[in-house]
């Protein structure tokens, strides 16, 4: 399976999009967890937009930020859609994509 995912934290310019590869039949729960972790990493890299550069925040405030601001979605795409995505963004297709 070729998964095209995107995420953001609700602030302009803090979005990301990437492709993930899974074996056919991988449960949605596993994909959801992986994409959520990726979205949280993206959210962490842009947390300063929400909290400010020099501001400190508690673990509870950070968890609230992740829960209420970070979002993601994904969809299964064909190899042809993947190639089109690579062409649109100027990426070289990954060799592993040919396995799917």
PDB file of N, CA and C in Angstrom:
ATOM      1  N   UNK A   1       0.831  -1.174   0.000  1.00  0.00           N
ATOM      2  CA  UNK A   1       0.000   0.000   0.000  1.00  0.00           C
ATOM      3  C   UNK A   1       0.880   1.244   0.000  1.00  0.00           C
ATOM      4  N   UNK A   2       0.478   2.210  -0.766  1.00  0.00           N
ATOM      5  CA  UNK A   2       1.142   3.511  -0.771  1.00  0.00           C
ATOM      6  C   UNK A   2       0.172   4.495  -0.135  1.00  0.00           C
ATOM      7  N   UNK A   3       0.604   5.112   0.943  1.00  0.00           N
ATOM      8  CA  UNK A   3      -0.240   6.020   1.707  1.00  0.00           C
ATOM      9  C   UNK A   3       0.270   7.444   1.538  1.00  0.00           C
ATOM     10  N   UNK A   4      -0.617   8.323   1.105  1.00  0.00           N
ATOM     11  CA  UNK A   4      -0.311   9.747   1.025  1.00  0.00           C
ATOM     12  C   UNK A   4      -0.975  10.406   2.228  1.00  0.00           C
ATOM     13  N   UNK A   5      -0.164  11.067   3.039  1.00  0.00           N
ATOM     14  CA  UNK A   5      -0.673  11.666   4.280  1.00  0.00           C
ATOM     15  C   UNK A   5      -0.321  13.142   4.335  1.00  0.00           C
ATOM     16  N   UNK A   6      -1.167  13.898   5.037  1.00  0.00           N
ATOM     17  CA  UNK A   6      -0.851  15.288   5.307  1.00  0.00           C
ATOM     18  C   UNK A   6      -1.262  15.615   6.734  1.00  0.00           C
ATOM     19  N   UNK A   7      -0.622  16.654   7.257  1.00  0.00           N
ATOM     20  CA  UNK A   7      -0.906  17.050   8.633  1.00  0.00           C
ATOM     21  C   UNK A   7      -0.640  18.539   8.794  1.00  0.00           C
ATOM     22  N   UNK A   8      -1.077  19.062   9.898  1.00  0.00           N
ATOM     23  CA  UNK A   8      -0.854  20.463  10.217  1.00  0.00           C
ATOM     24  C   UNK A   8      -1.239  20.733  11.650  1.00  0.00           C
ATOM     25  N   UNK A   9      -1.070  21.995  12.044  1.00  0.00           N
ATOM     26  CA  UNK A   9      -1.438  22.362  13.406  1.00  0.00           C
ATOM     27  C   UNK A   9      -2.402  23.551  13.428  1.00  0.00           C
ATOM     28  N   UNK A  10      -3.019  23.831  12.289  1.00  0.00           N
ATOM     29  CA  UNK A  10      -3.981  24.916  12.231  1.00  0.00           C
ATOM     30  C   UNK A  10      -3.389  26.274  11.919  1.00  0.00           C
ATOM     31  N   UNK A  11      -2.077  26.353  11.816  1.00  0.00           N
ATOM     32  CA  UNK A  11      -1.413  27.619  11.509  1.00  0.00           C
ATOM     33  C   UNK A  11      -0.860  27.563  10.090  1.00  0.00           C
ATOM     34  N   UNK A  12      -1.027  28.637   9.365  1.00  0.00           N
ATOM     35  CA  UNK A  12      -0.574  28.729   7.981  1.00  0.00           C
ATOM     36  C   UNK A  12       0.932  28.447   7.882  1.00  0.00           C
ATOM     37  N   UNK A  13       1.304  27.612   6.948  1.00  0.00           N
ATOM     38  CA  UNK A  13       2.710  27.295   6.729  1.00  0.00           C
ATOM     39  C   UNK A  13       3.253  26.191   7.602  1.00  0.00           C
ATOM     40  N   UNK A  14       2.426  25.602   8.443  1.00  0.00           N
ATOM     41  CA  UNK A  14       2.885  24.553   9.358  1.00  0.00           C
ATOM     42  C   UNK A  14       2.391  23.174   8.931  1.00  0.00           C
ATOM     43  N   UNK A  15       2.078  23.025   7.663  1.00  0.00           N
ATOM     44  CA  UNK A  15       1.570  21.757   7.147  1.00  0.00           C
ATOM     45  C   UNK A  15       2.724  20.920   6.593  1.00  0.00           C
ATOM     46  N   UNK A  16       2.445  19.645   6.463  1.00  0.00           N
ATOM     47  CA  UNK A  16       3.410  18.736   5.861  1.00  0.00           C
ATOM     48  C   UNK A  16       2.650  17.657   5.109  1.00  0.00           C
ATOM     49  N   UNK A  17       3.303  17.102   4.112  1.00  0.00           N
ATOM     50  CA  UNK A  17       2.711  16.007   3.338  1.00  0.00           C
ATOM     51  C   UNK A  17       3.829  15.021   3.044  1.00  0.00           C
ATOM     52  N   UNK A  18       3.523  13.736   3.138  1.00  0.00           N
ATOM     53  CA  UNK A  18       4.540  12.714   2.885  1.00  0.00           C
ATOM     54  C   UNK A  18       3.869  11.430   2.450  1.00  0.00           C
ATOM     55  N   UNK A  19       4.705  10.504   2.010  1.00  0.00           N
ATOM     56  CA  UNK A  19       4.236   9.204   1.538  1.00  0.00           C
ATOM     57  C   UNK A  19       4.821   8.134   2.449  1.00  0.00           C
ATOM     58  N   UNK A  20       3.992   7.145   2.753  1.00  0.00           N
ATOM     59  CA  UNK A  20       4.394   6.020   3.592  1.00  0.00           C
ATOM     60  C   UNK A  20       4.067   4.734   2.857  1.00  0.00           C
ATOM     61  N   UNK A  21       4.834   3.705   3.109  1.00  0.00           N
ATOM     62  CA  UNK A  21       4.640   2.425   2.433  1.00  0.00           C
ATOM     63  C   UNK A  21       4.342   1.341   3.462  1.00  0.00           C
ATOM     64  N   UNK A  22       3.299   0.567   3.184  1.00  0.00           N
ATOM     65  CA  UNK A  22       2.876  -0.527   4.062  1.00  0.00           C
ATOM     66  C   UNK A  22       2.571  -1.758   3.228  1.00  0.00           C
ATOM     67  N   UNK A  23       2.728  -2.907   3.834  1.00  0.00           N
ATOM     68  CA  UNK A  23       2.331  -4.138   3.166  1.00  0.00           C
ATOM     69  C   UNK A  23       0.818  -4.171   3.054  1.00  0.00           C
ATOM     70  N   UNK A  24       0.320  -4.758   1.975  1.00  0.00           N
ATOM     71  CA  UNK A  24      -1.128  -4.914   1.823  1.00  0.00           C
ATOM     72  C   UNK A  24      -1.693  -5.631   3.044  1.00  0.00           C
ATOM     73  N   UNK A  25      -2.851  -5.181   3.473  1.00  0.00           N
ATOM     74  CA  UNK A  25      -3.505  -5.798   4.620  1.00  0.00           C
ATOM     75  C   UNK A  25      -3.094  -5.213   5.962  1.00  0.00           C
ATOM     76  N   UNK A  26      -2.235  -4.215   5.959  1.00  0.00           N
ATOM     77  CA  UNK A  26      -1.851  -3.588   7.223  1.00  0.00           C
ATOM     78  C   UNK A  26      -3.099  -2.961   7.846  1.00  0.00           C
ATOM     79  N   UNK A  27      -3.387  -3.265   9.105  1.00  0.00           N
ATOM     80  CA  UNK A  27      -4.577  -2.706   9.753  1.00  0.00           C
ATOM     81  C   UNK A  27      -4.556  -1.175   9.804  1.00  0.00           C
ATOM     82  N   UNK A  28      -5.732  -0.589   9.622  1.00  0.00           N
ATOM     83  CA  UNK A  28      -5.852   0.874   9.672  1.00  0.00           C
ATOM     84  C   UNK A  28      -5.366   1.428  11.001  1.00  0.00           C
ATOM     85  N   UNK A  29      -5.554   0.690  12.074  1.00  0.00           N
ATOM     86  CA  UNK A  29      -5.121   1.169  13.393  1.00  0.00           C
ATOM     87  C   UNK A  29      -3.614   1.410  13.424  1.00  0.00           C
ATOM     88  N   UNK A  30      -2.856   0.557  12.764  1.00  0.00           N
ATOM     89  CA  UNK A  30      -1.398   0.730  12.722  1.00  0.00           C
ATOM     90  C   UNK A  30      -1.042   1.951  11.885  1.00  0.00           C
ATOM     91  N   UNK A  31      -1.694   2.088  10.734  1.00  0.00           N
ATOM     92  CA  UNK A  31      -1.443   3.254   9.884  1.00  0.00           C
ATOM     93  C   UNK A  31      -1.817   4.527  10.627  1.00  0.00           C
ATOM     94  N   UNK A  32      -2.984   4.540  11.259  1.00  0.00           N
ATOM     95  CA  UNK A  32      -3.414   5.716  12.023  1.00  0.00           C
ATOM     96  C   UNK A  32      -2.393   6.096  13.085  1.00  0.00           C
ATOM     97  N   UNK A  33      -1.906   5.122  13.822  1.00  0.00           N
ATOM     98  CA  UNK A  33      -0.935   5.404  14.883  1.00  0.00           C
ATOM     99  C   UNK A  33       0.357   5.968  14.307  1.00  0.00           C
ATOM    100  N   UNK A  34       0.854   5.358  13.228  1.00  0.00           N
ATOM    101  CA  UNK A  34       2.081   5.853  12.601  1.00  0.00           C
ATOM    102  C   UNK A  34       1.915   7.276  12.089  1.00  0.00           C
ATOM    103  N   UNK A  35       0.802   7.547  11.411  1.00  0.00           N
ATOM    104  CA  UNK A  35       0.575   8.872  10.850  1.00  0.00           C
ATOM    105  C   UNK A  35       0.359   9.884  11.976  1.00  0.00           C
ATOM    106  N   UNK A  36      -0.326   9.479  13.035  1.00  0.00           N
ATOM    107  CA  UNK A  36      -0.506  10.368  14.192  1.00  0.00           C
ATOM    108  C   UNK A  36       0.848  10.734  14.805  1.00  0.00           C
ATOM    109  N   UNK A  37       1.731   9.768  14.964  1.00  0.00           N
ATOM    110  CA  UNK A  37       3.056  10.052  15.526  1.00  0.00           C
ATOM    111  C   UNK A  37       3.831  11.010  14.630  1.00  0.00           C
ATOM    112  N   UNK A  38       3.746  10.803  13.329  1.00  0.00           N
ATOM    113  CA  UNK A  38       4.387  11.702  12.370  1.00  0.00           C
ATOM    114  C   UNK A  38       3.793  13.110  12.477  1.00  0.00           C
ATOM    115  N   UNK A  39       2.460  13.197  12.594  1.00  0.00           N
ATOM    116  CA  UNK A  39       1.791  14.492  12.726  1.00  0.00           C
ATOM    117  C   UNK A  39       2.214  15.188  14.019  1.00  0.00           C
ATOM    118  N   UNK A  40       2.368  14.424  15.090  1.00  0.00           N
ATOM    119  CA  UNK A  40       2.812  15.009  16.367  1.00  0.00           C
ATOM    120  C   UNK A  40       4.237  15.531  16.256  1.00  0.00           C
ATOM    121  N   UNK A  41       5.103  14.814  15.545  1.00  0.00           N
ATOM    122  CA  UNK A  41       6.466  15.291  15.328  1.00  0.00           C
ATOM    123  C   UNK A  41       6.448  16.609  14.547  1.00  0.00           C
ATOM    124  N   UNK A  42       5.600  16.671  13.535  1.00  0.00           N
ATOM    125  CA  UNK A  42       5.451  17.912  12.782  1.00  0.00           C
ATOM    126  C   UNK A  42       4.927  19.021  13.703  1.00  0.00           C
ATOM    127  N   UNK A  43       3.911  18.697  14.500  1.00  0.00           N
ATOM    128  CA  UNK A  43       3.358  19.669  15.439  1.00  0.00           C
ATOM    129  C   UNK A  43       4.386  20.149  16.433  1.00  0.00           C
ATOM    130  N   UNK A  44       5.244  19.240  16.891  1.00  0.00           N
ATOM    131  CA  UNK A  44       6.294  19.618  17.836  1.00  0.00           C
ATOM    132  C   UNK A  44       7.263  20.606  17.196  1.00  0.00           C
ATOM    133  N   UNK A  45       7.593  20.381  15.923  1.00  0.00           N
ATOM    134  CA  UNK A  45       8.544  21.277  15.263  1.00  0.00           C
ATOM    135  C   UNK A  45       7.969  22.674  15.056  1.00  0.00           C
ATOM    136  N   UNK A  46       6.635  22.800  15.092  1.00  0.00           N
ATOM    137  CA  UNK A  46       5.991  24.101  14.935  1.00  0.00           C
ATOM    138  C   UNK A  46       5.284  24.568  16.209  1.00  0.00           C
ATOM    139  N   UNK A  47       5.581  23.969  17.333  1.00  0.00           N
ATOM    140  CA  UNK A  47       4.927  24.354  18.591  1.00  0.00           C
ATOM    141  C   UNK A  47       5.203  25.815  18.940  1.00  0.00           C
ATOM    142  N   UNK A  48       6.350  26.327  18.529  1.00  0.00           N
ATOM    143  CA  UNK A  48       6.678  27.729  18.826  1.00  0.00           C
ATOM    144  C   UNK A  48       5.670  28.697  18.202  1.00  0.00           C
ATOM    145  N   UNK A  49       5.034  28.298  17.102  1.00  0.00           N
ATOM    146  CA  UNK A  49       4.040  29.162  16.472  1.00  0.00           C
ATOM    147  C   UNK A  49       2.836  29.316  17.402  1.00  0.00           C
ATOM    148  N   UNK A  50       2.504  28.253  18.078  1.00  0.00           N
ATOM    149  CA  UNK A  50       1.366  28.270  19.000  1.00  0.00           C
ATOM    150  C   UNK A  50       1.727  28.924  20.333  1.00  0.00           C
ATOM    151  N   UNK A  51       2.895  28.547  20.874  1.00  0.00           N
ATOM    152  CA  UNK A  51       3.264  28.985  22.220  1.00  0.00           C
ATOM    153  C   UNK A  51       4.151  30.231  22.247  1.00  0.00           C
ATOM    154  N   UNK A  52       4.804  30.544  21.159  1.00  0.00           N
ATOM    155  CA  UNK A  52       5.770  31.644  21.131  1.00  0.00           C
ATOM    156  C   UNK A  52       7.182  31.116  21.301  1.00  0.00           C
ATOM    157  N   UNK A  53       8.156  31.922  20.898  1.00  0.00           N
ATOM    158  CA  UNK A  53       9.557  31.483  20.914  1.00  0.00           C
ATOM    159  C   UNK A  53      10.091  31.206  22.312  1.00  0.00           C
ATOM    160  N   UNK A  54       9.902  32.106  23.199  1.00  0.00           N
ATOM    161  CA  UNK A  54      10.530  32.001  24.512  1.00  0.00           C
ATOM    162  C   UNK A  54       9.570  31.542  25.608  1.00  0.00           C
ATOM    163  N   UNK A  55       8.369  31.225  25.231  1.00  0.00           N
ATOM    164  CA  UNK A  55       7.369  30.843  26.222  1.00  0.00           C
ATOM    165  C   UNK A  55       7.573  29.407  26.683  1.00  0.00           C
ATOM    166  N   UNK A  56       7.399  29.178  27.957  1.00  0.00           N
ATOM    167  CA  UNK A  56       7.418  27.812  28.474  1.00  0.00           C
ATOM    168  C   UNK A  56       5.969  27.357  28.621  1.00  0.00           C
ATOM    169  N   UNK A  57       5.785  26.070  28.609  1.00  0.00           N
ATOM    170  CA  UNK A  57       4.446  25.515  28.732  1.00  0.00           C
ATOM    171  C   UNK A  57       4.520  24.192  29.473  1.00  0.00           C
ATOM    172  N   UNK A  58       3.418  23.842  30.084  1.00  0.00           N
ATOM    173  CA  UNK A  58       3.354  22.611  30.861  1.00  0.00           C
ATOM    174  C   UNK A  58       3.084  21.426  29.936  1.00  0.00           C
ATOM    175  N   UNK A  59       3.276  20.243  30.473  1.00  0.00           N
ATOM    176  CA  UNK A  59       2.948  19.032  29.720  1.00  0.00           C
ATOM    177  C   UNK A  59       1.466  19.003  29.367  1.00  0.00           C
ATOM    178  N   UNK A  60       0.631  19.468  30.294  1.00  0.00           N
ATOM    179  CA  UNK A  60      -0.815  19.505  30.037  1.00  0.00           C
ATOM    180  C   UNK A  60      -1.148  20.460  28.890  1.00  0.00           C
ATOM    181  N   UNK A  61      -0.506  21.615  28.866  1.00  0.00           N
ATOM    182  CA  UNK A  61      -0.732  22.572  27.781  1.00  0.00           C
ATOM    183  C   UNK A  61      -0.259  22.003  26.440  1.00  0.00           C
ATOM    184  N   UNK A  62       0.867  21.296  26.471  1.00  0.00           N
ATOM    185  CA  UNK A  62       1.385  20.681  25.250  1.00  0.00           C
ATOM    186  C   UNK A  62       0.445  19.577  24.763  1.00  0.00           C
ATOM    187  N   UNK A  63      -0.022  18.737  25.684  1.00  0.00           N
ATOM    188  CA  UNK A  63      -0.973  17.680  25.311  1.00  0.00           C
ATOM    189  C   UNK A  63      -2.252  18.280  24.741  1.00  0.00           C
ATOM    190  N   UNK A  64      -2.714  19.383  25.307  1.00  0.00           N
ATOM    191  CA  UNK A  64      -3.898  20.077  24.802  1.00  0.00           C
ATOM    192  C   UNK A  64      -3.648  20.595  23.384  1.00  0.00           C
ATOM    193  N   UNK A  65      -2.466  21.134  23.154  1.00  0.00           N
ATOM    194  CA  UNK A  65      -2.084  21.604  21.820  1.00  0.00           C
ATOM    195  C   UNK A  65      -2.146  20.454  20.816  1.00  0.00           C
ATOM    196  N   UNK A  66      -1.549  19.309  21.155  1.00  0.00           N
ATOM    197  CA  UNK A  66      -1.582  18.167  20.241  1.00  0.00           C
ATOM    198  C   UNK A  66      -3.010  17.704  19.976  1.00  0.00           C
ATOM    199  N   UNK A  67      -3.790  17.614  21.023  1.00  0.00           N
ATOM    200  CA  UNK A  67      -5.156  17.103  20.894  1.00  0.00           C
ATOM    201  C   UNK A  67      -6.067  18.042  20.122  1.00  0.00           C
ATOM    202  N   UNK A  68      -5.916  19.331  20.310  1.00  0.00           N
ATOM    203  CA  UNK A  68      -6.868  20.288  19.746  1.00  0.00           C
ATOM    204  C   UNK A  68      -6.393  21.030  18.497  1.00  0.00           C
ATOM    205  N   UNK A  69      -5.114  20.972  18.200  1.00  0.00           N
ATOM    206  CA  UNK A  69      -4.608  21.722  17.050  1.00  0.00           C
ATOM    207  C   UNK A  69      -3.996  20.836  15.968  1.00  0.00           C
ATOM    208  N   UNK A  70      -3.308  19.779  16.374  1.00  0.00           N
ATOM    209  CA  UNK A  70      -2.660  18.914  15.389  1.00  0.00           C
ATOM    210  C   UNK A  70      -3.698  17.990  14.776  1.00  0.00           C
ATOM    211  N   UNK A  71      -3.717  17.959  13.440  1.00  0.00           N
ATOM    212  CA  UNK A  71      -4.629  17.055  12.754  1.00  0.00           C
ATOM    213  C   UNK A  71      -3.895  16.392  11.592  1.00  0.00           C
ATOM    214  N   UNK A  72      -4.490  15.347  11.084  1.00  0.00           N
ATOM    215  CA  UNK A  72      -3.891  14.593   9.983  1.00  0.00           C
ATOM    216  C   UNK A  72      -4.984  13.861   9.227  1.00  0.00           C
ATOM    217  N   UNK A  73      -4.640  13.467   8.020  1.00  0.00           N
ATOM    218  CA  UNK A  73      -5.470  12.531   7.268  1.00  0.00           C
ATOM    219  C   UNK A  73      -4.580  11.814   6.274  1.00  0.00           C
ATOM    220  N   UNK A  74      -5.072  10.731   5.780  1.00  0.00           N
ATOM    221  CA  UNK A  74      -4.314   9.927   4.824  1.00  0.00           C
ATOM    222  C   UNK A  74      -5.262   9.172   3.919  1.00  0.00           C
ATOM    223  N   UNK A  75      -4.697   8.738   2.783  1.00  0.00           N
ATOM    224  CA  UNK A  75      -5.455   7.903   1.864  1.00  0.00           C
ATOM    225  C   UNK A  75      -4.500   7.000   1.113  1.00  0.00           C
ATOM    226  N   UNK A  76      -5.035   5.874   0.704  1.00  0.00           N
ATOM    227  CA  UNK A  76      -4.308   4.903  -0.100  1.00  0.00           C
ATOM    228  C   UNK A  76      -4.294   5.419  -1.539  1.00  0.00           C
ATOM    229  N   UNK A  77      -3.123   5.456  -2.176  1.00  0.00           N
ATOM    230  CA  UNK A  77      -3.031   5.931  -3.554  1.00  0.00           C
ATOM    231  C   UNK A  77      -2.417   4.856  -4.439  1.00  0.00           C
ATOM    232  N   UNK A  78      -2.661   4.982  -5.719  1.00  0.00           N
ATOM    233  CA  UNK A  78      -2.071   4.054  -6.688  1.00  0.00           C
ATOM    234  C   UNK A  78      -0.625   4.462  -6.967  1.00  0.00           C
ATOM    235  N   UNK A  79       0.097   3.569  -7.596  1.00  0.00           N
ATOM    236  CA  UNK A  79       1.469   3.874  -7.975  1.00  0.00           C
ATOM    237  C   UNK A  79       1.501   5.068  -8.929  1.00  0.00           C
ATOM    238  N   UNK A  80       0.549   5.133  -9.838  1.00  0.00           N
ATOM    239  CA  UNK A  80       0.482   6.249 -10.779  1.00  0.00           C
ATOM    240  C   UNK A  80       0.224   7.566 -10.052  1.00  0.00           C
ATOM    241  N   UNK A  81      -0.668   7.555  -9.062  1.00  0.00           N
ATOM    242  CA  UNK A  81      -0.916   8.766  -8.270  1.00  0.00           C
ATOM    243  C   UNK A  81       0.339   9.171  -7.505  1.00  0.00           C
ATOM    244  N   UNK A  82       1.065   8.184  -7.003  1.00  0.00           N
ATOM    245  CA  UNK A  82       2.319   8.454  -6.306  1.00  0.00           C
ATOM    246  C   UNK A  82       3.321   9.131  -7.251  1.00  0.00           C
ATOM    247  N   UNK A  83       3.460   8.594  -8.464  1.00  0.00           N
ATOM    248  CA  UNK A  83       4.381   9.190  -9.428  1.00  0.00           C
ATOM    249  C   UNK A  83       3.985  10.620  -9.766  1.00  0.00           C
ATOM    250  N   UNK A  84       2.684  10.860  -9.902  1.00  0.00           N
ATOM    251  CA  UNK A  84       2.200  12.211 -10.173  1.00  0.00           C
ATOM    252  C   UNK A  84       2.532  13.145  -9.007  1.00  0.00           C
ATOM    253  N   UNK A  85       2.335  12.659  -7.777  1.00  0.00           N
ATOM    254  CA  UNK A  85       2.669  13.443  -6.596  1.00  0.00           C
ATOM    255  C   UNK A  85       4.164  13.798  -6.602  1.00  0.00           C
ATOM    256  N   UNK A  86       5.007  12.812  -6.901  1.00  0.00           N
ATOM    257  CA  UNK A  86       6.452  13.061  -6.954  1.00  0.00           C
ATOM    258  C   UNK A  86       6.778  14.115  -8.009  1.00  0.00           C
ATOM    259  N   UNK A  87       6.167  13.986  -9.166  1.00  0.00           N
ATOM    260  CA  UNK A  87       6.418  14.947 -10.249  1.00  0.00           C
ATOM    261  C   UNK A  87       5.963  16.349  -9.852  1.00  0.00           C
ATOM    262  N   UNK A  88       4.791  16.447  -9.243  1.00  0.00           N
ATOM    263  CA  UNK A  88       4.267  17.756  -8.837  1.00  0.00           C
ATOM    264  C   UNK A  88       5.157  18.455  -7.820  1.00  0.00           C
ATOM    265  N   UNK A  89       5.770  17.689  -6.936  1.00  0.00           N
ATOM    266  CA  UNK A  89       6.579  18.283  -5.867  1.00  0.00           C
ATOM    267  C   UNK A  89       8.079  18.232  -6.140  1.00  0.00           C
ATOM    268  N   UNK A  90       8.460  17.647  -7.284  1.00  0.00           N
ATOM    269  CA  UNK A  90       9.879  17.600  -7.637  1.00  0.00           C
ATOM    270  C   UNK A  90      10.675  16.562  -6.880  1.00  0.00           C
ATOM    271  N   UNK A  91      10.008  15.491  -6.433  1.00  0.00           N
ATOM    272  CA  UNK A  91      10.699  14.415  -5.720  1.00  0.00           C
ATOM    273  C   UNK A  91      11.056  13.293  -6.678  1.00  0.00           C
ATOM    274  N   UNK A  92      12.155  12.661  -6.402  1.00  0.00           N
ATOM    275  CA  UNK A  92      12.534  11.463  -7.138  1.00  0.00           C
ATOM    276  C   UNK A  92      11.765  10.287  -6.527  1.00  0.00           C
ATOM    277  N   UNK A  93      11.044   9.512  -7.333  1.00  0.00           N
ATOM    278  CA  UNK A  93      10.296   8.377  -6.764  1.00  0.00           C
ATOM    279  C   UNK A  93      11.234   7.400  -6.051  1.00  0.00           C
ATOM    280  N   UNK A  94      10.796   6.913  -4.928  1.00  0.00           N
ATOM    281  CA  UNK A  94      11.589   5.958  -4.152  1.00  0.00           C
ATOM    282  C   UNK A  94      11.471   4.574  -4.780  1.00  0.00           C
ATOM    283  N   UNK A  95      12.568   3.851  -4.789  1.00  0.00           N
ATOM    284  CA  UNK A  95      12.588   2.522  -5.390  1.00  0.00           C
ATOM    285  C   UNK A  95      11.591   1.584  -4.720  1.00  0.00           C
ATOM    286  N   UNK A  96      11.432   1.712  -3.425  1.00  0.00           N
ATOM    287  CA  UNK A  96      10.536   0.816  -2.694  1.00  0.00           C
ATOM    288  C   UNK A  96       9.087   0.940  -3.171  1.00  0.00           C
ATOM    289  N   UNK A  97       8.732   2.051  -3.788  1.00  0.00           N
ATOM    290  CA  UNK A  97       7.353   2.251  -4.264  1.00  0.00           C
ATOM    291  C   UNK A  97       7.017   1.269  -5.374  1.00  0.00           C
ATOM    292  N   UNK A  98       8.004   0.822  -6.119  1.00  0.00           N
ATOM    293  CA  UNK A  98       7.744  -0.113  -7.215  1.00  0.00           C
ATOM    294  C   UNK A  98       7.262  -1.468  -6.709  1.00  0.00           C
ATOM    295  N   UNK A  99       7.476  -1.741  -5.441  1.00  0.00           N
ATOM    296  CA  UNK A  99       7.026  -3.007  -4.859  1.00  0.00           C
ATOM    297  C   UNK A  99       5.529  -3.014  -4.602  1.00  0.00           C
ATOM    298  N   UNK A 100       4.910  -1.840  -4.662  1.00  0.00           N
ATOM    299  CA  UNK A 100       3.510  -1.735  -4.318  1.00  0.00           C
ATOM    300  C   UNK A 100       2.719  -1.558  -5.555  1.00  0.00           C
TER     301      UNK A 100
END
